[in-house]
XYZ file of N, CA, C and O in Angstrom:
828
model
N -101.400 24.447 -23.340
C -100.831 23.646 -23.229
C -102.019 22.327 -22.855
O -103.159 23.004 -22.690
N -101.631 20.730 -23.033
C -102.883 20.471 -22.909
C -103.679 20.217 -21.993
O -105.640 20.434 -21.875
N -103.813 20.669 -20.578
C -104.621 19.980 -19.644
C -105.494 21.911 -19.100
O -105.913 21.947 -18.490
N -104.614 23.003 -20.057
C -105.437 24.305 -19.994
C -107.081 24.203 -20.159
O -107.740 25.101 -20.494
N -106.763 22.946 -21.306
C -108.657 22.610 -22.299
C -109.430 22.028 -21.421
O -110.516 22.221 -21.648
N -109.182 21.779 -19.443
C -110.369 21.124 -19.065
C -111.180 22.068 -19.051
O -110.787 22.673 -18.729
N -112.180 21.874 -18.725
C -113.474 23.131 -18.266
C -113.644 23.549 -16.688
O -113.692 22.706 -16.190
N -112.338 23.743 -15.844
C -112.238 23.801 -15.045
C -112.403 25.156 -13.998
O -113.337 25.681 -13.331
N -112.555 26.000 -14.770
C -113.207 27.521 -14.626
C -114.452 28.129 -15.233
O -115.678 28.321 -14.537
N -114.635 26.836 -15.683
C -116.887 27.509 -15.939
C -118.043 27.247 -14.501
O -117.285 26.655 -13.733
N -118.180 28.053 -14.268
C -119.974 28.428 -12.999
C -119.924 26.972 -12.816
O -121.003 26.363 -12.389
N -120.570 26.446 -13.892
C -121.106 24.637 -12.926
C -120.808 24.400 -14.672
O -121.185 24.387 -16.441
N -120.705 22.544 -14.715
C -120.058 22.197 -16.139
C -121.247 20.620 -15.606
O -120.122 20.172 -15.087
N -121.537 20.805 -17.756
C -122.084 19.733 -17.749
C -121.048 18.182 -17.336
O -120.388 18.378 -17.821
N -121.486 17.275 -17.497
C -121.038 15.645 -17.526
C -120.341 15.829 -18.995
O -119.424 14.769 -18.341
N -121.388 15.271 -20.398
C -120.541 15.775 -21.517
C -119.330 16.441 -22.066
O -117.868 15.793 -21.853
N -119.444 17.870 -20.766
C -118.267 19.236 -21.015
C -116.804 18.270 -20.433
O -115.798 17.868 -21.042
N -116.721 17.689 -18.581
C -116.204 17.328 -18.998
C -115.278 15.440 -19.242
O -114.228 15.860 -18.984
N -116.348 15.175 -19.588
C -116.024 13.514 -20.213
C -115.821 13.913 -21.928
O -114.979 12.529 -22.389
N -116.052 15.098 -22.549
C -115.742 14.665 -23.799
C -114.289 14.035 -24.269
O -114.511 13.982 -25.299
N -113.280 14.949 -23.904
C -111.733 14.539 -24.488
C -111.350 13.362 -23.523
O -110.145 13.388 -23.191
N -112.558 12.454 -22.668
C -111.346 11.499 -22.068
C -110.887 10.311 -22.769
O -109.514 10.858 -22.075
N -111.014 9.933 -23.961
C -110.527 8.806 -24.091
C -109.181 9.814 -24.640
O -107.913 8.703 -25.071
N -109.294 10.911 -25.842
C -108.176 11.616 -25.478
C -106.871 12.132 -24.258
O -105.167 11.730 -25.096
N -107.413 12.921 -23.684
C -106.394 12.883 -22.166
C -105.278 11.405 -21.843
O -104.736 10.785 -22.245
N -106.257 10.650 -21.971
C -106.208 9.130 -21.574
C -105.135 8.543 -22.473
O -103.711 7.372 -22.007
N -104.911 9.402 -23.734
C -104.075 9.032 -24.623
C -103.174 10.186 -24.548
O -102.059 9.143 -25.056
N -102.768 10.775 -23.994
C -101.995 11.895 -24.514
C -101.429 12.774 -23.196
O -100.009 13.220 -23.500
N -101.734 12.611 -22.348
C -101.629 13.056 -21.188
C -100.130 12.697 -20.244
O -99.795 11.661 -20.834
N -99.110 13.486 -19.948
C -97.922 12.569 -19.595
C -97.991 13.864 -18.710
O -98.297 15.075 -17.527
N -97.002 13.406 -18.011
C -96.189 13.810 -15.937
C -95.649 15.481 -16.465
O -95.695 16.284 -15.916
N -95.037 15.494 -16.914
C -94.528 17.205 -17.266
C -96.248 17.537 -17.961
O -96.168 18.674 -16.721
N -96.949 17.839 -18.403
C -98.077 18.448 -18.356
C -98.619 18.547 -17.195
O -99.855 19.732 -16.627
N -99.122 17.501 -16.364
C -99.325 16.911 -15.512
C -99.007 19.223 -14.437
O -100.046 18.911 -13.533
N -97.750 18.351 -13.788
C -96.923 19.037 -13.224
C -97.289 21.074 -13.574
O -97.444 21.370 -13.210
N -97.320 20.447 -14.895
C -97.546 22.254 -15.620
C -97.840 23.232 -15.490
O -98.231 24.361 -15.661
N -98.930 22.206 -16.019
C -100.527 22.647 -15.983
C -101.265 22.304 -15.377
O -102.011 23.938 -15.181
N -102.034 21.586 -15.394
C -103.577 20.655 -14.718
C -103.163 21.475 -12.487
O -104.210 22.423 -13.293
N -101.892 20.873 -12.860
C -102.249 21.282 -11.569
C -102.212 22.994 -11.089
O -102.427 22.702 -9.793
N -101.020 23.101 -11.479
C -101.361 24.707 -11.304
C -103.020 25.327 -11.735
O -103.203 25.904 -10.782
N -103.710 24.846 -12.973
C -104.876 25.190 -13.336
C -105.567 24.614 -11.988
O -107.406 25.979 -11.833
N -105.662 23.244 -11.152
C -106.608 23.173 -11.537
C -106.372 24.562 -9.084
O -107.613 24.536 -8.838
N -106.167 24.536 -8.464
C -105.411 24.948 -7.808
C -106.574 26.867 -8.060
O -106.857 27.032 -7.266
N -105.419 27.711 -9.209
C -106.631 28.483 -9.280
C -107.836 28.316 -9.694
O -109.006 29.663 -8.497
N -108.819 27.564 -10.311
C -109.933 27.195 -9.545
C -110.807 26.856 -9.204
O -111.352 27.277 -8.540
N -110.056 25.836 -8.094
C -110.907 26.325 -6.387
C -110.779 27.486 -5.948
O -111.615 26.754 -5.535
N -109.873 27.644 -6.270
C -110.694 29.116 -5.049
C -111.500 30.338 -5.329
O -112.725 30.275 -5.587
N -111.854 30.244 -7.231
C -112.457 30.688 -8.136
C -114.269 30.025 -8.301
O -115.484 30.754 -8.294
N -114.126 28.417 -8.998
C -115.263 27.995 -8.277
C -114.844 26.462 -8.663
O -114.622 25.355 -9.692
N -114.962 26.738 -6.642
C -114.880 25.402 -6.437
C -115.972 23.893 -6.608
O -114.742 23.017 -7.447
N -117.144 24.448 -7.131
C -117.201 22.431 -7.284
C -116.992 22.824 -8.580
O -117.278 21.457 -9.116
N -116.872 23.512 -9.826
C -116.740 23.023 -10.994
C -115.443 22.675 -11.557
O -115.265 21.374 -12.250
N -114.643 22.871 -10.646
C -113.234 22.843 -10.595
C -113.618 21.251 -10.444
O -112.562 20.193 -10.761
N -113.397 20.674 -9.401
C -113.742 19.546 -8.588
C -114.085 18.950 -9.242
O -114.137 17.284 -9.275
N -115.132 19.230 -9.674
C -115.796 17.936 -11.058
C -115.304 17.725 -12.311
O -115.384 16.532 -12.241
N -114.625 18.802 -12.330
C -114.322 18.918 -13.762
C -113.061 17.799 -13.266
O -112.225 17.049 -14.373
N -112.056 18.070 -12.672
C -111.000 17.093 -11.719
C -110.638 15.740 -11.687
O -110.862 15.044 -11.962
N -112.837 15.366 -10.840
C -112.058 14.356 -10.529
C -113.150 13.431 -12.015
O -112.057 12.361 -12.293
N -113.678 14.103 -12.922
C -113.805 13.122 -14.214
C -112.565 13.360 -14.829
O -112.509 12.232 -15.993
N -111.967 13.868 -14.887
C -110.369 13.615 -15.783
C -109.658 12.824 -15.537
O -108.963 12.064 -15.837
N -109.730 12.734 -13.900
C -108.501 12.046 -13.150
C -108.777 10.419 -13.311
O -108.278 9.982 -13.808
N -110.076 10.784 -13.308
C -110.891 8.382 -12.901
C -110.484 8.786 -14.808
O -110.653 6.837 -15.283
N -110.487 9.253 -15.853
C -110.063 9.001 -17.390
C -108.158 8.218 -16.987
O -108.410 7.799 -18.769
N -107.801 9.185 -16.897
C -106.007 8.665 -17.114
C -105.907 7.416 -16.670
O -106.102 7.333 -15.374
N -104.750 7.842 -16.616
C -103.571 6.901 -16.257
C -102.392 7.079 -15.543
O -101.655 7.237 -15.280
N -103.300 7.235 -14.296
C -101.756 8.325 -12.850
C -101.198 7.677 -12.504
O -100.504 8.259 -12.212
N -101.105 6.530 -13.091
C -99.238 6.316 -12.787
C -98.267 6.454 -13.820
O -97.075 6.356 -13.636
N -98.731 7.405 -14.137
C -97.925 7.180 -15.801
C -97.552 9.168 -15.954
O -96.983 9.871 -16.102
N -98.927 9.653 -15.010
C -99.531 10.956 -16.212
C -98.892 11.152 -14.311
O -99.188 13.423 -14.281
N -98.916 11.497 -12.714
C -99.070 11.497 -11.613
C -97.638 11.190 -10.598
O -97.155 9.796 -11.139
N -97.360 11.359 -9.927
C -96.625 10.583 -9.060
C -97.698 11.439 -7.862
O -98.550 11.801 -7.739
N -97.009 9.830 -6.445
C -97.723 10.601 -5.499
C -97.001 11.920 -4.493
O -98.222 12.343 -3.798
N -95.974 12.503 -4.736
C -95.625 13.270 -4.397
C -96.432 14.848 -5.213
O -97.378 15.321 -4.151
N -96.553 14.455 -5.955
C -97.101 16.393 -7.049
C -99.234 15.849 -5.330
O -99.546 16.832 -6.428
N -99.615 13.906 -6.195
C -100.891 14.656 -5.628
C -101.650 15.496 -3.951
O -102.196 15.467 -3.933
N -100.311 14.050 -2.643
C -100.082 14.938 -2.251
C -100.258 16.729 -1.882
O -100.569 16.952 -1.263
N -99.835 17.148 -2.921
C -99.019 18.699 -3.206
C -100.378 19.255 -3.043
O -100.763 19.945 -2.405
N -101.423 18.260 -3.875
C -102.902 18.877 -4.694
C -103.833 18.633 -3.250
O -104.470 19.394 -3.298
N -103.381 17.541 -2.038
C -104.600 17.590 -1.354
C -104.801 18.762 -0.425
O -105.757 18.801 -0.308
N -103.870 19.379 0.225
C -104.296 20.608 1.168
C -105.697 21.093 0.058
O -107.180 21.858 1.229
N -104.930 22.031 -0.616
C -106.550 22.849 -1.487
C -107.464 21.920 -2.131
O -108.716 22.971 -1.842
N -107.182 20.135 -1.709
C -109.085 19.490 -2.176
C -109.617 19.683 -1.483
O -110.164 20.184 -1.420
N -109.138 19.436 -0.236
C -109.308 19.964 1.201
C -110.099 21.206 1.854
O -110.806 20.480 3.131
N -109.297 22.013 1.618
C -110.185 23.626 1.905
C -111.219 23.510 1.695
O -111.822 24.192 2.501
N -111.799 23.184 0.605
C -113.571 22.983 0.334
C -113.603 21.735 1.233
O -115.130 21.663 1.116
N -113.200 21.143 2.333
C -113.703 20.028 2.622
C -114.631 21.066 3.923
O -115.495 20.338 4.350
N -114.385 22.088 4.097
C -115.263 23.159 4.734
C -116.009 23.923 5.091
O -116.350 25.150 5.115
N -116.082 24.021 3.354
C -117.308 25.214 2.490
C -118.558 24.744 3.468
O -118.916 24.113 3.818
N -118.659 25.841 2.761
C -120.579 26.320 4.083
C -121.418 25.972 2.943
O -122.429 25.219 3.311
N -120.922 25.781 1.283
C -121.749 24.902 0.119
C -122.014 22.725 0.426
O -120.754 23.003 -0.106
N -122.893 22.567 0.318
C -123.415 21.712 0.188
C -122.579 20.732 -1.099
O -121.285 18.975 -0.242
N -122.424 21.069 -2.175
C -122.337 20.650 -3.352
C -121.437 21.181 -3.465
O -120.298 19.692 -3.501
N -120.312 21.593 -2.904
C -118.661 21.712 -2.495
C -118.324 21.122 -2.029
O -116.967 20.404 -2.146
N -118.693 20.757 -0.395
C -117.329 19.536 1.022
C -117.926 18.043 -0.579
O -117.683 17.279 -0.630
N -119.454 18.305 -0.596
C -119.447 16.446 -1.766
C -118.886 16.878 -2.764
O -118.022 15.452 -3.251
N -118.771 17.596 -3.925
C -117.792 17.120 -4.689
C -115.722 17.526 -4.447
O -115.145 16.361 -4.559
N -115.600 17.905 -2.859
C -114.234 17.301 -2.477
C -114.032 16.117 -1.896
O -113.198 15.122 -2.957
N -115.029 15.562 -1.298
C -114.339 14.303 -1.058
C -114.687 13.336 -2.214
O -113.650 12.534 -1.860
N -115.300 13.961 -2.864
C -115.220 12.196 -4.113
C -114.088 12.867 -4.554
O -113.657 11.654 -5.409
N -113.305 13.913 -5.111
C -112.532 14.296 -6.023
C -111.176 13.346 -4.720
O -110.314 12.285 -5.635
N -110.785 13.394 -2.978
C -110.209 13.108 -2.986
C -110.584 11.414 -2.598
O -109.405 10.453 -3.201
N -111.991 10.740 -3.235
C -112.379 9.593 -2.847
C -111.191 8.892 -4.108
O -111.493 7.320 -4.260
N -111.460 9.721 -5.699
C -111.063 8.929 -7.051
C -109.709 9.265 -6.783
O -108.864 7.448 -7.482
N -109.552 9.853 -5.989
C -107.915 9.943 -5.919
C -106.835 8.879 -5.129
O -106.062 8.407 -5.220
N -107.570 7.909 -4.009
C -107.631 7.695 -2.557
C -108.064 6.655 -2.423
O -107.830 4.900 -1.889
N -109.376 5.782 -3.787
C -109.888 5.385 -2.748
C -110.116 3.666 -3.455
O -110.439 2.910 -2.269
N -108.851 3.706 -4.625
C -108.410 2.282 -4.777
C -107.332 2.184 -4.979
O -106.369 1.159 -5.022
N -106.221 3.242 -3.944
C -104.845 3.289 -3.930
C -104.228 2.495 -2.997
O -105.273 1.909 -2.155
N -102.172 1.786 -3.598
C -102.107 1.181 -2.817
C -101.708 1.681 -0.930
O -102.176 3.213 -1.075
N -101.704 1.432 -0.191
C -101.857 1.147 1.724
C -101.124 2.616 1.404
O -99.987 3.220 2.346
N -99.195 1.969 0.241
C -98.593 3.198 0.560
C -98.418 4.681 0.537
O -97.865 5.856 1.101
N -100.003 5.164 -0.705
C -99.904 6.444 -0.672
C -101.434 6.649 -0.336
O -101.517 8.030 -0.038
N -102.277 5.817 0.364
C -102.990 6.331 1.683
C -103.091 6.929 2.885
O -103.261 7.712 3.177
N -102.041 6.042 2.974
C -101.322 6.486 4.814
C -101.374 7.676 4.825
O -101.540 8.753 5.911
N -100.543 8.364 3.467
C -100.161 9.666 4.130
C -100.869 11.013 3.433
O -101.054 12.255 4.198
N -101.762 10.447 2.058
C -102.973 11.516 2.427
C -104.054 11.681 3.501
O -104.053 12.202 3.741
N -104.113 10.264 4.073
C -104.908 10.242 5.342
C -104.590 10.963 6.572
O -105.431 11.525 7.335
N -103.066 10.927 6.442
C -102.366 11.695 7.738
C -102.829 13.122 7.113
O -103.510 14.236 8.188
N -103.141 13.958 6.508
C -103.612 15.032 5.579
C -105.248 15.014 5.508
O -104.858 17.039 6.811
N -105.991 14.473 6.071
C -106.872 14.063 5.797
C -107.524 14.316 7.114
O -108.336 15.352 8.335
N -107.159 13.440 8.574
C -106.827 13.542 9.658
C -106.976 14.559 10.783
O -107.147 14.537 11.437
N -105.881 15.200 9.874
C -104.545 16.123 10.939
C -105.826 17.016 11.603
O -105.241 17.514 12.783
N -106.265 17.927 11.172
C -107.628 18.926 10.992
C -108.702 17.930 12.569
O -109.514 18.826 14.083
N -109.043 16.863 11.817
C -109.816 16.226 13.048
C -108.894 16.033 14.344
O -109.499 15.807 15.857
N -108.266 15.726 14.177
C -107.049 15.043 15.243
C -106.794 15.858 16.304
O -106.347 16.260 17.242
N -106.356 17.591 15.337
C -105.664 19.021 15.561
C -106.564 19.662 16.957
O -106.465 20.709 17.128
N -108.253 19.270 16.260
C -109.396 19.673 17.142
C -109.518 21.342 16.367
O -109.637 22.237 16.608
N -108.893 21.089 14.747
C -108.803 22.081 13.937
C -109.912 22.626 13.615
O -109.468 23.510 11.986
N -111.548 22.052 12.948
C -112.165 21.977 12.522
C -113.276 23.299 11.933
O -113.073 23.167 13.947
N -113.784 23.613 11.103
C -114.430 24.571 11.507
C -116.512 24.081 11.443
O -116.825 25.715 11.697
N -116.262 22.658 11.559
C -117.910 22.789 11.488
C -118.213 21.638 11.824
O -117.650 20.843 11.396
N -119.229 21.250 12.322
C -119.649 19.184 12.434
C -119.645 19.430 11.221
O -119.526 18.530 9.697
N -120.908 20.115 9.441
C -120.416 20.245 8.690
C -118.980 19.306 8.128
O -118.908 18.665 6.784
N -117.431 20.621 8.357
C -116.251 19.899 7.613
C -115.352 18.490 8.597
O -115.219 18.075 7.636
N -115.983 18.448 9.688
C -116.098 17.545 10.635
C -116.681 16.532 10.426
O -115.729 14.831 9.076
N -118.141 15.654 9.510
C -118.601 14.958 8.799
C -118.187 14.992 7.165
O -118.560 13.352 7.033
N -118.041 15.251 6.589
C -116.643 15.147 5.396
C -115.773 14.921 5.480
O -115.743 13.699 4.421
N -114.881 15.110 6.361
C -113.754 14.785 7.085
C -114.149 12.878 6.958
O -112.981 12.687 6.503
N -114.219 13.168 7.546
C -114.941 11.797 8.385
C -115.997 10.717 7.540
O -115.234 9.880 7.163
N -115.789 11.030 6.610
C -116.750 10.418 5.263
C -116.140 9.988 4.433
O -116.119 9.152 4.129
N -114.679 10.891 4.685
C -113.768 9.765 2.864
C -113.209 8.886 3.608
O -112.487 7.815 2.798
N -112.863 9.782 5.388
C -111.932 8.423 6.098
C -112.528 7.034 5.653
O -111.804 6.064 5.416
N -113.895 6.768 4.864
C -114.826 5.874 6.115
C -115.096 5.087 4.555
O -114.611 3.788 4.973
N -113.790 6.247 3.134
C -114.221 5.390 1.826
C -112.636 5.200 1.718
O -113.211 4.486 1.062
N -111.809 5.272 2.983
C -110.856 5.095 2.086
C -109.917 2.889 2.869
O -111.188 3.016 3.322
N -109.501 2.479 1.972
C -109.226 1.959 1.649
C -108.594 1.255 2.670
O -108.216 2.118 3.514
N -109.606 -0.293 3.816
C -108.601 -0.881 4.708
C -107.712 -1.064 4.462
O -106.835 -2.119 3.471
N -106.729 -1.338 5.932
C -105.319 -1.748 5.854
C -104.731 -1.909 7.075
O -104.875 -1.520 7.655
N -104.178 -3.307 7.163
C -103.627 -3.163 8.147
C -102.952 -1.816 8.895
O -101.976 -1.600 10.308
N -101.127 -0.571 8.504
C -101.477 0.316 8.740
C -102.517 1.287 8.915
O -101.719 1.807 10.473
N -102.595 1.387 8.516
C -104.074 2.312 8.243
C -105.466 2.710 9.399
O -105.489 3.680 9.538
N -106.054 0.935 8.851
C -107.407 1.293 10.104
C -106.706 1.426 11.879
O -107.697 1.939 12.430
N -106.284 0.762 12.068
C -106.064 0.925 13.588
C -106.025 2.407 14.516
O -106.041 2.496 15.582
N -105.136 2.772 13.266
C -104.864 4.472 13.611
C -106.381 5.054 13.293
O -106.765 5.751 14.366
N -107.161 5.418 12.383
C -107.747 5.833 11.990
C -109.127 5.452 13.060
O -110.320 5.838 14.198
N -109.449 4.408 13.776
C -110.550 3.387 14.859
C -109.219 3.566 15.843
O -110.647 5.033 16.942
N -108.513 4.240 16.322
C -108.443 4.706 17.469
C -108.421 5.664 17.364
O -109.259 5.985 18.221
N -108.467 6.938 16.317
C -108.791 8.264 15.790
C -110.401 8.057 16.783
O -110.496 9.619 17.401
N -110.730 7.991 15.556
C -112.879 7.756 15.450
C -113.280 7.394 17.210
O -113.709 8.880 17.588
N -112.721 6.586 18.302
C -112.875 5.911 19.084
C -112.726 7.216 20.452
O -113.217 8.317 21.550
N -111.423 7.488 19.494
C -110.926 9.155 20.644
C -111.485 10.632 21.109
O -112.250 10.968 21.910
N -112.262 10.003 19.383
C -113.655 11.614 19.301
C -115.138 10.914 19.843
O -115.605 12.352 19.711
N -115.313 10.218 19.730
C -116.870 9.720 19.455
C -117.614 10.860 20.834
O -118.355 11.276 20.380
N -116.920 9.965 21.716
C -116.973 10.696 23.281
C -117.702 12.820 23.157
O -118.173 12.875 23.416
N -116.698 12.950 21.831
C -116.800 14.551 22.214
C -117.245 15.619 21.557
O -118.110 16.375 21.726
N -117.846 14.477 20.297
C -119.052 14.901 19.150
C -120.420 14.154 19.498
O -121.080 13.308 20.602
N -121.279 15.938 19.544
C -122.684 15.886 19.452
C -124.159 15.729 18.579
O -125.268 15.997 18.250
N -122.889 16.254 16.691
C -124.342 16.107 15.854
C -123.496 15.247 15.239
O -123.018 14.204 14.807
N -125.301 14.524 15.301
C -125.838 13.042 15.085
C -125.610 12.948 13.578
O -124.775 11.680 13.025
N -124.924 14.147 12.217
C -124.445 13.349 10.963
C -122.982 12.975 10.888
O -122.621 12.706 10.605
N -122.652 13.389 11.690
C -121.472 13.503 12.055
C -120.987 11.783 12.990
O -119.889 11.521 12.327
N -121.850 12.081 13.814
C -121.618 10.555 14.371
C -121.642 9.413 13.522
O -120.975 9.133 13.889
N -122.818 9.625 12.392
C -122.389 8.881 12.214
C -121.979 8.075 10.604
O -121.641 7.329 10.710
N -120.858 9.817 9.887
C -120.282 9.447 9.593
C -119.004 8.062 10.327
O -118.353 7.558 9.668
N -118.530 9.335 11.827
C -117.297 8.075 12.374
C -117.697 6.519 12.299
O -116.930 6.385 12.299
N -118.642 6.848 12.267
C -119.388 4.903 12.697
C -119.406 4.294 11.715
O -118.837 3.192 11.307
N -119.163 5.025 10.306
C -118.520 4.737 8.887
C -117.470 4.481 8.919
O -117.018 3.348 8.125
N -117.049 5.000 9.701
C -115.307 5.542 9.545
C -115.451 3.543 10.091
O -114.112 2.668 10.107
N -115.539 3.058 11.321
C -115.598 2.698 12.230
C -116.460 1.508 11.468
O -115.564 0.052 11.678
N -117.539 1.090 10.561
C -117.985 -0.787 9.969
C -116.678 -0.113 8.625
O -116.688 -1.681 8.802
N -116.514 0.234 8.631
C -114.939 0.158 7.063
C -113.619 -0.297 7.736
O -113.177 -1.535 7.201
N -113.049 0.092 8.865
C -112.544 -0.042 9.112
C -112.132 -0.717 10.434
O -110.820 -1.425 11.180
N -112.846 -1.109 11.430
C -112.264 -2.000 12.945
C -111.969 -3.363 12.453
O -111.000 -3.700 13.079
N -113.201 -4.016 11.378
C -112.497 -5.152 11.170
C -110.553 -5.477 10.544
O -110.001 -7.006 11.009
N -110.632 -4.593 9.662
C -108.880 -4.696 9.699
C -108.843 -4.876 10.715
O -106.732 -5.331 11.115
N -109.228 -3.392 11.763
C -107.288 -3.163 12.831
C -107.521 -4.492 13.825
O -107.014 -4.032 14.001
N -109.086 -5.091 14.215
C -109.058 -5.904 14.494
C -108.058 -7.146 13.830
O -107.328 -7.726 14.251
N -108.104 -7.237 13.300
C -107.296 -7.787 12.458
C -105.304 -8.434 12.461
O -104.341 -9.102 12.657
N -105.214 -6.704 12.199
C -103.890 -6.542 13.133
C -103.593 -6.541 13.700
O -102.009 -6.751 14.599
N -104.316 -6.869 15.025
C -103.340 -7.382 15.806
C -103.761 -6.158 17.447
O -103.362 -5.963 17.874
N -104.394 -4.364 17.063
C -104.692 -3.920 17.670
C -105.924 -4.093 18.453
O -106.906 -3.668 19.304
N -105.104 -2.934 20.056
C -105.822 -3.258 21.088
C -106.566 -2.209 21.578
O -106.559 -0.794 21.416
N -107.773 -2.238 21.435
C -108.316 -1.161 22.131
C -109.291 -0.312 23.171
O -109.107 -1.395 24.099
N -108.600 0.523 23.888
C -108.827 1.023 25.720
C -110.458 1.087 25.613
O -111.637 0.890 24.916
N -110.317 -0.115 27.110
C -111.891 0.559 27.455
C -112.474 1.002 27.464
O -113.834 0.925 26.583
N -111.957 2.437 27.837
C -113.095 3.261 27.908
C -113.353 3.707 26.338
O -114.995 4.255 26.562
N -112.757 3.850 25.786
C -113.586 3.511 24.066
C -114.384 2.925 23.816
O -115.250 3.408 22.971
N -113.956 1.902 23.853
C -115.111 0.895 23.861
C -116.212 1.261 24.166
O -117.503 1.191 23.783
N -116.475 1.172 25.507
C -117.344 1.377 26.107
C -118.221 2.819 25.565
O -119.479 2.512 25.189
N -117.756 3.771 25.257
C -118.469 5.062 24.339
C -118.691 4.811 22.852
O -119.571 4.994 22.975
N -118.206 3.625 22.308
C -118.255 2.588 21.334
C -119.354 2.300 22.004
O -120.866 2.969 21.512
N -120.303 1.645 22.546
C -120.924 0.424 22.708
C -122.560 1.470 23.756
O -123.481 1.218 22.572
N -121.700 3.032 24.049
C -122.843 3.235 24.097
C -123.375 4.448 22.786
O -124.633 4.597 23.464
N -122.835 4.493 21.535
C -123.431 5.522 21.105
C -123.897 4.102 20.030
O -124.918 4.857 19.295
N -123.349 3.513 20.475
C -124.842 1.777 19.339
C -126.212 1.682 20.147
O -126.539 1.015 18.944
N -126.118 2.129 20.882
C -127.097 1.527 22.594
C -128.147 2.824 21.474
O -129.486 2.546 22.223
N -127.643 4.050 22.136
C -127.996 5.092 21.459
C -129.096 5.617 20.782
O -128.949 4.500 19.308
């Protein structure tokens, strides 16, 4: 199958290898190939060689017209496997996971971004993150998702509610980036911010 030729299983994929067939894939990729070959191959490769798989997938998915070769449902099904790597102990793997999510949703429509964001912030909302690095990665992804009237108030409310509980400076920095991205849109949408959360936000700015 077409997608099985993508170098997902290499221990290290050079950028030239990742992009060598971009024009070919862009011209020939189909939805059936994506669902029956690429998606299953990516899920398996994420277990064996996650950093290489994530980098190659980002390069590949940047090259194709996802409006004709993927569906919103298919991408959402892949998202949990990608986000599992956001809790990796290895910084390059976490960074590659973040980049792949941003590749998929960084310029997507709000209708597609909102359900994806729910999966991203689920562990944060449920208190099920594994480490400060995990929280930093998830907040970093949320900070790079496009602001919207539907999503931004939710992210601002969540971030402000968790801000007083966070003690890791790097994670706090990522939370502040979420607010920088989404607070203006939340305010434009008429979101009401509770006074205790605003007070905590001001204390963090002053610290």
